[in-house]
Amino acid sequence: MRITVVGAGYVGLTTAACFAHLGHEVMVVEKLRHKVELLNSGKVPIYEPGLEELISQNLSVKRLFLTTEIEQGLDFSSVIFICVGTPENPDGSADLSQVEEVARQCANIKSDYKLLVEKSTVPVNTHKLIKKTLERYSKDTNQSFEVASNPEFLREGSAIEDFLNPDRIVIGVESQRAKEIFLELYKDFNCPIIFTDPSTAELIKHASNSFLATKISFINMIADLCERVGADVKLVADGMGFDKRIGRAFLNAGLGFGGSCFPKDLKAFIKIANSYGLDFGLLREVERINSQRAINFVQKVKDALWNIKGKTLAIWGLSFKPNTDDIREAPSMRVIELLLKEGANLRLYDPKAALNFSRLFPSSERILYLEDKYEALKGACALLIITEWPEFENANLETIKELLELPLIFDGRNIFDPKRMQQLGFEYYAMGR
Ligand code: UDX
């Protein structure tokens, strides 16, 4: 099939690369010329395992094409995936101006039939607004448009794997014709495909992300309780997780959730509920608990060190999660802001996100970026682990102990076993254990 993908962000690039990989012909429309040039030269502006290779391969076999011209993209196929950004407005609601722009541009294209597919996360009933926009701006009354919702559930760091092997595919359609297009498009997938109306599909996405965020805040409260009563949150999560109705996933306590989705989607979902006269207080509490994580963590460091002022601390991990260079809403930002306020000197290390982080926190007398995790430990009186990169889990504990001035570790992601750390002579502070 021929597919057009508008927007070359995380979702757009992964969608395009994976559909091309599955044998479809895909054209990506991206209005930023430098991005298109970079992609055409075989480079990807983000770090996502496997994505660069997949894009290069499909560009070279001419199954993937890039353009800055929306008209070219809209001429290319009758199935248009909308993968543009839906950033946060100052009031927390979703800014849908880029979605509207695509709809307006689409309305002007002459064709028999166009299926516009929402892939980006959008508020429930956005499809109605897209449809209205198409009708309003279309000069040709014979033109037939449909709007469908096919939310994407991929995670950064495992985007390709998630796209190609999803737990389910959700598709909100209003006609048999649209349904058949999707059945053809996803014919190689073995997972359940759930067909709904578009409003339900839109809601499934926000509800899923909000529920996962709720699981994280729930376990983080349990972690705080565990610390007070001397229990182990990891074992509590295991014990809960064996219950199939609960499940173990997303019950990892720590510094809480960040990234480009959960924080933004929660705010938007609260706003959406509000706009329909409902107070989703539960989700406000999820946000509150999450925003407290970095504060509690720094307080823990402060309590243990007595004074932070003038002390040098090593930081491992800046990205909001492992296997990405993305620092959007990363807990590291809050932690580092607070530590700087307390007067600490910082030695920072991250395998991929240091460059992005240094744009917000430039190196200075008090902020030093190191290229090696062990280098970061030299002269530091404690190590703070903010992101659970696999290379930290496999680090040599003896070397850590030798290099640190004091054998002190504050582990914001529970990557080590507290008993073992104690045996090795560390003063080890975990989250909820
Ligand atoms: C999320 C959704 O999982 C995905 O379905 C959606 O399409 C986009 O948003 P992503 O933000 O890429 O994906 O990462 P995810 O793995 O979900 O983690 C989000 C945040 O939650 C990270 O900061 C992570 O560290 C945190 N997290 C996750 C926890 O603190 N504990 C957990 O148990 C799981």
Coordinates of C-alpha atoms and ligand atoms in Angstrom, one line a residue:
M1 CA 0.0 0.0 0.0
R2 CA 1.0 3.6 -0.3
I3 CA 1.0 5.7 2.9
T4 CA 1.7 9.3 3.7
V5 CA 3.0 10.2 7.1
V6 CA 2.9 13.9 8.2
G7 CA 5.5 14.8 10.8
A8 CA 8.9 13.3 11.3
G9 CA 9.0 13.2 15.1
Y10 CA 9.3 10.0 17.2
V11 CA 6.0 8.6 16.2
G12 CA 6.1 9.7 12.6
L13 CA 9.6 8.3 11.9
T14 CA 8.9 5.0 13.6
T15 CA 5.6 4.6 11.9
A16 CA 7.1 5.4 8.5
A17 CA 10.2 3.2 8.9
C18 CA 8.2 0.3 10.2
F19 CA 5.5 0.4 7.5
A20 CA 8.2 0.7 4.9
H21 CA 10.0 -2.3 6.5
L22 CA 6.7 -4.2 6.2
G23 CA 6.7 -3.6 2.4
H24 CA 4.5 -0.5 2.0
E25 CA 5.6 2.6 0.2
V26 CA 5.8 5.5 2.5
M27 CA 6.2 9.2 2.0
V28 CA 7.1 11.3 5.0
V29 CA 6.2 15.0 5.0
E30 CA 8.3 17.2 7.3
K31 CA 8.3 20.9 6.9
L32 CA 11.7 21.5 8.5
R33 CA 14.1 21.3 5.5
H34 CA 17.2 20.7 7.6
K35 CA 15.5 17.6 9.2
V36 CA 14.6 16.2 5.8
E37 CA 18.2 16.8 4.5
L38 CA 19.6 15.1 7.6
L39 CA 17.3 12.1 7.2
N40 CA 18.1 11.9 3.5
S41 CA 21.8 11.7 4.4
G42 CA 21.0 8.6 6.5
K43 CA 21.1 10.4 9.9
V44 CA 18.3 10.5 12.5
P45 CA 18.0 13.6 14.7
I46 CA 17.1 11.4 17.8
Y47 CA 18.7 8.4 19.4
E48 CA 16.4 5.5 19.1
P49 CA 17.9 2.0 18.8
G50 CA 17.6 0.6 15.3
L51 CA 15.8 3.5 13.8
E52 CA 18.6 5.0 11.8
E53 CA 19.4 1.6 10.2
L54 CA 15.8 1.0 9.3
I55 CA 15.4 4.4 7.7
S56 CA 18.6 4.1 5.7
Q57 CA 17.7 0.6 4.5
N58 CA 14.2 1.7 3.3
L59 CA 15.5 4.9 1.7
S60 CA 18.0 2.9 -0.3
V61 CA 15.4 0.4 -1.6
K62 CA 13.1 3.3 -2.4
R63 CA 10.2 2.3 -0.1
L64 CA 10.7 5.4 2.0
F65 CA 10.6 8.9 0.6
L66 CA 10.9 12.3 2.3
T67 CA 9.6 15.7 1.3
T68 CA 9.0 19.1 2.7
E69 CA 6.1 19.7 0.4
I70 CA 2.7 18.7 1.9
E71 CA 1.1 18.7 -1.6
Q72 CA 3.5 16.1 -2.8
G73 CA 2.7 13.9 0.3
L74 CA -1.0 14.3 -0.1
D75 CA -0.8 13.4 -3.8
F76 CA 1.2 10.3 -3.0
S77 CA -1.5 8.3 -1.3
S78 CA -5.0 8.4 0.0
V79 CA -4.1 7.2 3.5
I80 CA -2.6 10.1 5.5
F81 CA -1.2 9.4 9.0
I82 CA -1.2 12.6 11.1
C83 CA 1.9 12.3 13.3
V84 CA 2.5 16.0 14.0
G85 CA 3.3 17.3 17.5
T86 CA 0.5 18.0 20.0
P87 CA 2.4 20.1 22.5
E88 CA 1.1 21.4 25.8
N89 CA -0.6 24.8 25.9
P90 CA 0.3 27.0 28.9
D91 CA -3.0 25.9 30.6
G92 CA -2.2 22.2 30.2
S93 CA -4.5 21.5 27.3
A94 CA -3.2 20.1 24.0
D95 CA -2.2 22.5 21.3
L96 CA -3.8 21.1 18.2
S97 CA -2.9 23.8 15.7
Q98 CA -0.5 21.5 13.8
V99 CA -3.3 18.9 13.5
E100 CA -5.7 21.6 12.2
E101 CA -3.1 22.8 9.7
V102 CA -2.8 19.3 8.2
A103 CA -6.6 19.0 7.9
R104 CA -6.7 22.4 6.2
Q105 CA -4.0 21.5 3.7
C106 CA -5.7 18.2 3.0
A107 CA -9.0 19.9 2.3
N108 CA -7.5 21.7 -0.7
I109 CA -6.2 18.6 -2.4
K110 CA -8.1 17.2 -5.3
S111 CA -8.8 13.5 -4.9
D112 CA -11.7 11.0 -4.8
Y113 CA -11.1 9.8 -1.4
K114 CA -8.8 10.5 1.5
L115 CA -8.5 8.8 4.9
L116 CA -6.9 10.9 7.5
V117 CA -5.6 8.9 10.4
E118 CA -4.9 10.4 13.9
K119 CA -1.7 8.7 15.1
S120 CA -0.6 11.4 17.5
T121 CA -2.3 11.5 20.9
V122 CA -5.3 13.8 20.6
P123 CA -8.2 14.7 22.9
V124 CA -11.4 12.7 22.5
N125 CA -13.6 14.0 19.7
T126 CA -10.7 15.7 17.8
H127 CA -11.8 13.6 14.8
K128 CA -15.0 15.7 14.7
L129 CA -13.0 18.9 14.6
I130 CA -10.8 17.5 11.8
K131 CA -13.9 16.5 9.8
K132 CA -15.4 19.9 10.3
T133 CA -12.2 21.6 9.1
L134 CA -12.1 19.4 6.0
E135 CA -15.7 20.3 5.2
R136 CA -15.2 24.0 5.9
Y137 CA -12.0 24.4 3.8
S138 CA -12.8 22.0 1.0
K139 CA -13.8 23.8 -2.2
D140 CA -15.0 20.6 -4.0
T141 CA -18.2 19.2 -2.6
N142 CA -17.7 15.9 -4.4
Q143 CA -14.6 15.1 -2.3
S144 CA -14.9 12.3 0.1
F145 CA -13.0 12.4 3.4
E146 CA -12.9 10.1 6.3
V147 CA -11.2 10.5 9.7
A148 CA -10.0 7.6 11.7
S149 CA -8.2 7.2 15.0
N150 CA -5.3 4.7 15.3
P151 CA -3.4 5.7 18.4
E152 CA 0.3 4.7 18.8
F153 CA 1.4 3.0 22.0
L154 CA 5.2 2.8 21.3
R155 CA 7.7 3.6 24.0
E156 CA 10.9 5.5 23.4
G157 CA 13.9 3.3 23.6
S158 CA 12.0 0.3 22.2
A159 CA 9.9 2.1 19.6
I160 CA 10.5 -0.3 16.7
E161 CA 10.0 -3.4 18.7
D162 CA 6.8 -1.9 20.2
F163 CA 5.5 -0.8 16.8
L164 CA 6.1 -4.2 15.1
N165 CA 5.0 -6.3 18.1
P166 CA 2.2 -4.4 19.8
D167 CA 0.0 -5.9 22.5
R168 CA -3.0 -4.6 20.5
I169 CA -3.9 -2.3 17.7
V170 CA -6.7 0.1 18.3
I171 CA -8.6 1.5 15.3
G172 CA -11.6 3.9 15.4
V173 CA -13.4 4.0 12.1
E174 CA -16.8 5.0 10.8
S175 CA -17.1 3.0 7.6
Q176 CA -16.4 -0.5 6.2
R177 CA -14.2 1.1 3.5
A178 CA -11.9 2.6 6.2
K179 CA -11.9 -0.7 8.1
E180 CA -10.8 -2.6 5.1
I181 CA -7.9 -0.3 4.5
F182 CA -6.7 -0.9 8.0
L183 CA -7.1 -4.7 7.7
E184 CA -4.9 -4.6 4.7
L185 CA -2.4 -2.3 6.3
Y186 CA -2.0 -4.5 9.4
K187 CA -2.5 -7.9 7.8
D188 CA 0.9 -9.1 9.0
F189 CA 0.3 -8.4 12.6
N190 CA -0.7 -11.2 15.0
C191 CA -2.0 -9.2 17.9
P192 CA -5.7 -8.4 18.6
I193 CA -7.1 -5.6 16.5
I194 CA -9.8 -3.7 18.2
F195 CA -12.2 -1.8 16.0
T196 CA -14.2 0.9 17.7
D197 CA -15.7 4.3 16.8
P198 CA -13.2 7.1 16.6
S199 CA -14.1 8.7 20.0
T200 CA -13.6 5.5 21.8
A201 CA -10.2 4.9 20.1
E202 CA -9.1 8.4 21.0
L203 CA -10.2 7.8 24.6
I204 CA -8.4 4.5 24.8
K205 CA -5.0 6.2 24.3
H206 CA -5.4 8.9 27.0
A207 CA -7.0 6.3 29.4
S208 CA -4.1 3.9 28.9
N209 CA -1.4 6.4 29.5
S210 CA -3.2 7.9 32.5
F211 CA -3.7 4.4 34.0
L212 CA 0.0 3.5 33.6
A213 CA 1.0 6.8 35.2
T214 CA -1.4 6.0 38.0
K215 CA 0.3 2.6 38.5
I216 CA 3.6 4.4 38.9
S217 CA 2.4 7.0 41.4
F218 CA 0.6 4.3 43.3
I219 CA 3.7 2.2 43.7
N220 CA 5.7 5.3 44.6
M221 CA 3.4 6.0 47.5
I222 CA 3.8 2.3 48.6
A223 CA 7.6 2.9 48.3
D224 CA 7.4 5.8 50.8
L225 CA 5.3 3.6 53.1
C226 CA 7.9 0.8 52.8
E227 CA 10.7 3.1 53.8
R228 CA 8.8 4.1 57.0
V229 CA 7.9 0.6 58.0
G230 CA 11.0 -1.3 56.9
A231 CA 9.5 -3.2 54.0
D232 CA 10.8 -3.8 50.4
V233 CA 8.8 -2.2 47.6
K234 CA 10.3 -4.4 45.0
L235 CA 9.0 -7.5 46.8
V236 CA 5.6 -5.8 47.4
A237 CA 5.4 -5.1 43.6
D238 CA 6.4 -8.7 42.8
G239 CA 3.8 -10.0 45.3
M240 CA 1.1 -7.7 43.8
G241 CA 2.2 -8.4 40.2
F242 CA 1.7 -12.1 40.2
D243 CA -2.0 -11.3 40.5
K244 CA -3.0 -11.3 36.8
R245 CA -5.6 -8.6 37.5
I246 CA -2.8 -6.3 38.6
G247 CA 0.3 -7.3 36.6
R248 CA 3.9 -6.5 37.5
A249 CA 4.6 -4.0 34.7
F250 CA 4.8 -0.3 35.6
L251 CA 5.2 -1.0 39.3
N252 CA 8.8 0.0 39.5
A253 CA 9.2 2.6 42.2
G254 CA 11.7 5.4 41.9
L255 CA 12.0 9.0 40.8
G256 CA 8.7 8.8 38.9
F257 CA 7.7 9.3 35.3
G258 CA 8.9 11.9 32.8
G259 CA 9.1 12.0 29.1
S260 CA 7.1 13.6 26.3
C261 CA 3.9 11.6 27.0
F262 CA 2.8 10.8 30.5
P263 CA 3.2 14.3 32.1
K264 CA 1.6 16.0 29.0
D265 CA -1.1 13.5 28.5
L266 CA -2.1 13.5 32.2
K267 CA -2.6 17.3 32.1
A268 CA -4.5 17.1 28.9
F269 CA -6.7 14.4 30.1
I270 CA -7.6 16.3 33.3
K271 CA -8.4 19.3 31.1
I272 CA -10.6 17.2 28.8
A273 CA -12.5 15.7 31.7
N274 CA -12.9 19.2 33.1
S275 CA -14.2 20.6 29.8
Y276 CA -17.0 17.9 30.0
G277 CA -17.8 18.9 33.6
L278 CA -15.9 16.2 35.4
D279 CA -13.2 16.6 38.0
F280 CA -10.6 13.9 37.5
G281 CA -9.1 14.4 41.0
L282 CA -7.5 11.0 40.9
L283 CA -5.2 12.1 38.1
R284 CA -4.3 15.4 39.9
E285 CA -3.2 13.3 42.8
V286 CA -1.1 11.1 40.4
E287 CA 0.6 14.3 39.2
R288 CA 1.2 15.6 42.8
I289 CA 2.8 12.4 43.9
N290 CA 5.0 12.4 40.9
S291 CA 6.1 16.0 41.3
Q292 CA 7.1 15.1 44.9
R293 CA 9.6 12.4 43.9
A294 CA 12.6 14.5 43.0
I295 CA 12.0 16.7 46.1
N296 CA 11.9 13.6 48.4
F297 CA 15.0 12.2 46.8
V298 CA 17.1 15.4 47.3
Q299 CA 15.8 15.6 50.9
K300 CA 17.2 12.0 51.4
V301 CA 20.6 13.1 50.0
K302 CA 20.5 16.1 52.3
D303 CA 19.5 14.1 55.4
A304 CA 22.4 11.7 54.8
L305 CA 25.1 14.3 53.9
W306 CA 24.0 16.7 56.5
N307 CA 25.1 19.6 54.3
I308 CA 25.1 19.6 50.5
K309 CA 26.7 23.0 50.1
G310 CA 30.2 22.8 48.5
K311 CA 30.1 19.0 48.2
T312 CA 30.8 17.3 44.9
L313 CA 28.3 14.7 43.7
A314 CA 28.4 12.3 40.8
I315 CA 25.2 11.9 38.8
W316 CA 24.6 8.8 36.6
G317 CA 21.7 9.2 34.1
L318 CA 20.1 12.3 32.6
S319 CA 17.6 10.9 30.1
F320 CA 14.0 10.4 31.3
K321 CA 14.5 6.6 30.8
P322 CA 17.2 4.3 29.5
N323 CA 18.0 3.9 25.8
T324 CA 17.0 7.4 24.7
D325 CA 18.7 10.8 24.5
D326 CA 15.4 12.5 25.4
I327 CA 15.4 14.6 28.5
R328 CA 11.9 16.1 28.2
E329 CA 10.3 16.3 31.6
A330 CA 13.2 14.1 32.9
P331 CA 13.3 13.8 36.7
S332 CA 17.1 14.5 36.4
M333 CA 16.2 18.2 35.7
R334 CA 14.3 18.6 38.9
V335 CA 16.9 16.8 40.9
I336 CA 19.8 18.8 39.5
E337 CA 18.0 22.1 39.9
L338 CA 17.4 21.3 43.5
L339 CA 21.0 20.1 44.1
L340 CA 22.4 23.3 42.5
K341 CA 20.1 25.4 44.7
E342 CA 21.6 23.6 47.7
G343 CA 25.1 24.5 46.5
A344 CA 26.4 21.2 45.2
N345 CA 29.1 20.7 42.6
L346 CA 28.1 18.1 40.0
R347 CA 29.9 15.6 37.8
L348 CA 27.4 14.4 35.3
Y349 CA 27.4 11.3 33.1
D350 CA 24.9 9.9 30.7
P351 CA 25.6 7.5 27.8
K352 CA 23.4 9.5 25.2
A353 CA 21.7 12.5 26.7
A354 CA 24.6 14.6 27.9
L355 CA 24.5 16.9 24.8
N356 CA 20.8 17.6 25.1
F357 CA 21.1 18.2 28.8
S358 CA 24.1 20.6 28.4
R359 CA 21.9 22.8 26.3
L360 CA 19.7 23.5 29.3
F361 CA 22.4 23.1 32.0
P362 CA 25.7 24.4 30.3
S363 CA 29.0 23.2 31.8
S364 CA 30.3 25.7 34.4
E365 CA 32.5 25.7 37.5
R366 CA 29.8 23.7 39.2
I367 CA 28.6 21.5 36.4
L368 CA 31.1 19.2 34.7
Y369 CA 30.1 16.6 32.0
L370 CA 32.3 13.5 31.8
E371 CA 32.5 11.0 29.0
D372 CA 33.0 8.0 31.2
K373 CA 30.9 6.9 34.1
Y374 CA 33.9 6.1 36.3
E375 CA 35.5 9.4 35.6
A376 CA 32.4 11.1 37.0
L377 CA 33.0 9.5 40.4
K378 CA 36.5 11.0 40.9
G379 CA 36.5 13.5 43.8
A380 CA 32.7 12.9 44.4
C381 CA 31.5 12.1 47.9
A382 CA 28.5 10.3 46.7
L383 CA 26.9 8.8 43.6
L384 CA 23.3 9.5 42.6
I385 CA 21.7 7.2 40.1
I386 CA 18.8 8.9 38.2
T387 CA 18.3 6.7 35.2
E388 CA 18.6 2.9 35.1
W389 CA 20.8 2.5 32.0
P390 CA 21.9 -1.1 31.6
E391 CA 25.6 -0.1 31.8
F392 CA 25.0 1.1 35.4
E393 CA 23.4 -2.1 36.4
N394 CA 26.5 -3.9 35.2
A395 CA 29.0 -1.5 36.6
N396 CA 31.9 -2.7 38.7
L397 CA 31.0 -2.1 42.3
E398 CA 34.6 -2.4 43.6
T399 CA 35.7 0.3 41.1
I400 CA 32.8 2.5 42.2
K401 CA 33.9 2.1 45.8
E402 CA 37.5 2.8 45.1
L403 CA 36.8 6.0 43.1
L404 CA 34.2 7.6 45.4
E405 CA 35.6 9.6 48.3
L406 CA 32.9 8.0 50.5
P407 CA 31.1 4.8 49.7
L408 CA 27.7 6.5 49.4
I409 CA 25.1 5.7 46.8
F410 CA 21.6 7.2 46.4
D411 CA 19.9 5.0 43.9
G412 CA 16.8 6.6 42.5
R413 CA 15.9 3.6 40.4
N414 CA 16.6 0.6 42.6
I415 CA 19.1 -1.1 40.4
F416 CA 21.2 -2.8 43.1
D417 CA 20.4 -5.3 45.8
P418 CA 20.5 -3.5 49.2
K419 CA 21.9 -6.5 51.1
R420 CA 24.7 -7.0 48.7
M421 CA 25.6 -3.3 48.7
Q422 CA 25.7 -3.4 52.5
Q423 CA 28.0 -6.4 52.4
L424 CA 30.3 -4.6 50.1
G425 CA 30.5 -1.8 52.6
F426 CA 28.3 0.8 50.8
E427 CA 26.0 3.2 52.6
Y428 CA 23.2 2.5 50.1
Y429 CA 20.0 4.5 49.9
A430 CA 17.3 3.0 47.6
M431 CA 13.7 4.0 46.9
G432 CA 11.3 2.2 49.2
R433 CA 13.5 -0.7 50.4
Ligands
UDX1 C1 4.8 6.1 27.2 C2 3.8 4.9 27.0 O1 4.3 3.7 27.7 C3 3.6 4.6 25.5 O2 2.6 3.6 25.4 C4 3.1 5.9 24.9 O3 3.0 5.7 23.5 C5 4.1 7.0 25.1 O4 4.3 7.2 26.5 P1 7.4 6.4 27.0 O5 7.1 7.8 27.6 O6 8.3 6.4 25.9 O7 6.1 5.7 26.7 O8 8.1 5.6 28.2 P2 7.6 4.5 29.3 O9 8.5 3.3 29.2 O10 6.2 4.4 29.3 O11 8.1 5.3 30.6 C6 7.5 6.6 31.0 C7 8.1 7.1 32.3 O12 7.7 6.3 33.4 C8 9.6 7.0 32.4 O13 10.1 8.2 33.0 C9 9.9 5.8 33.2 O14 11.2 5.9 33.9 C10 8.8 5.9 34.2 N1 8.4 4.5 34.8 C11 8.0 3.5 34.0 C12 8.5 4.3 36.1 O15 8.9 5.2 36.9 N2 8.2 3.1 36.6 C13 7.7 2.1 35.9 O16 7.4 1.0 36.4 C14 7.6 2.3 34.5

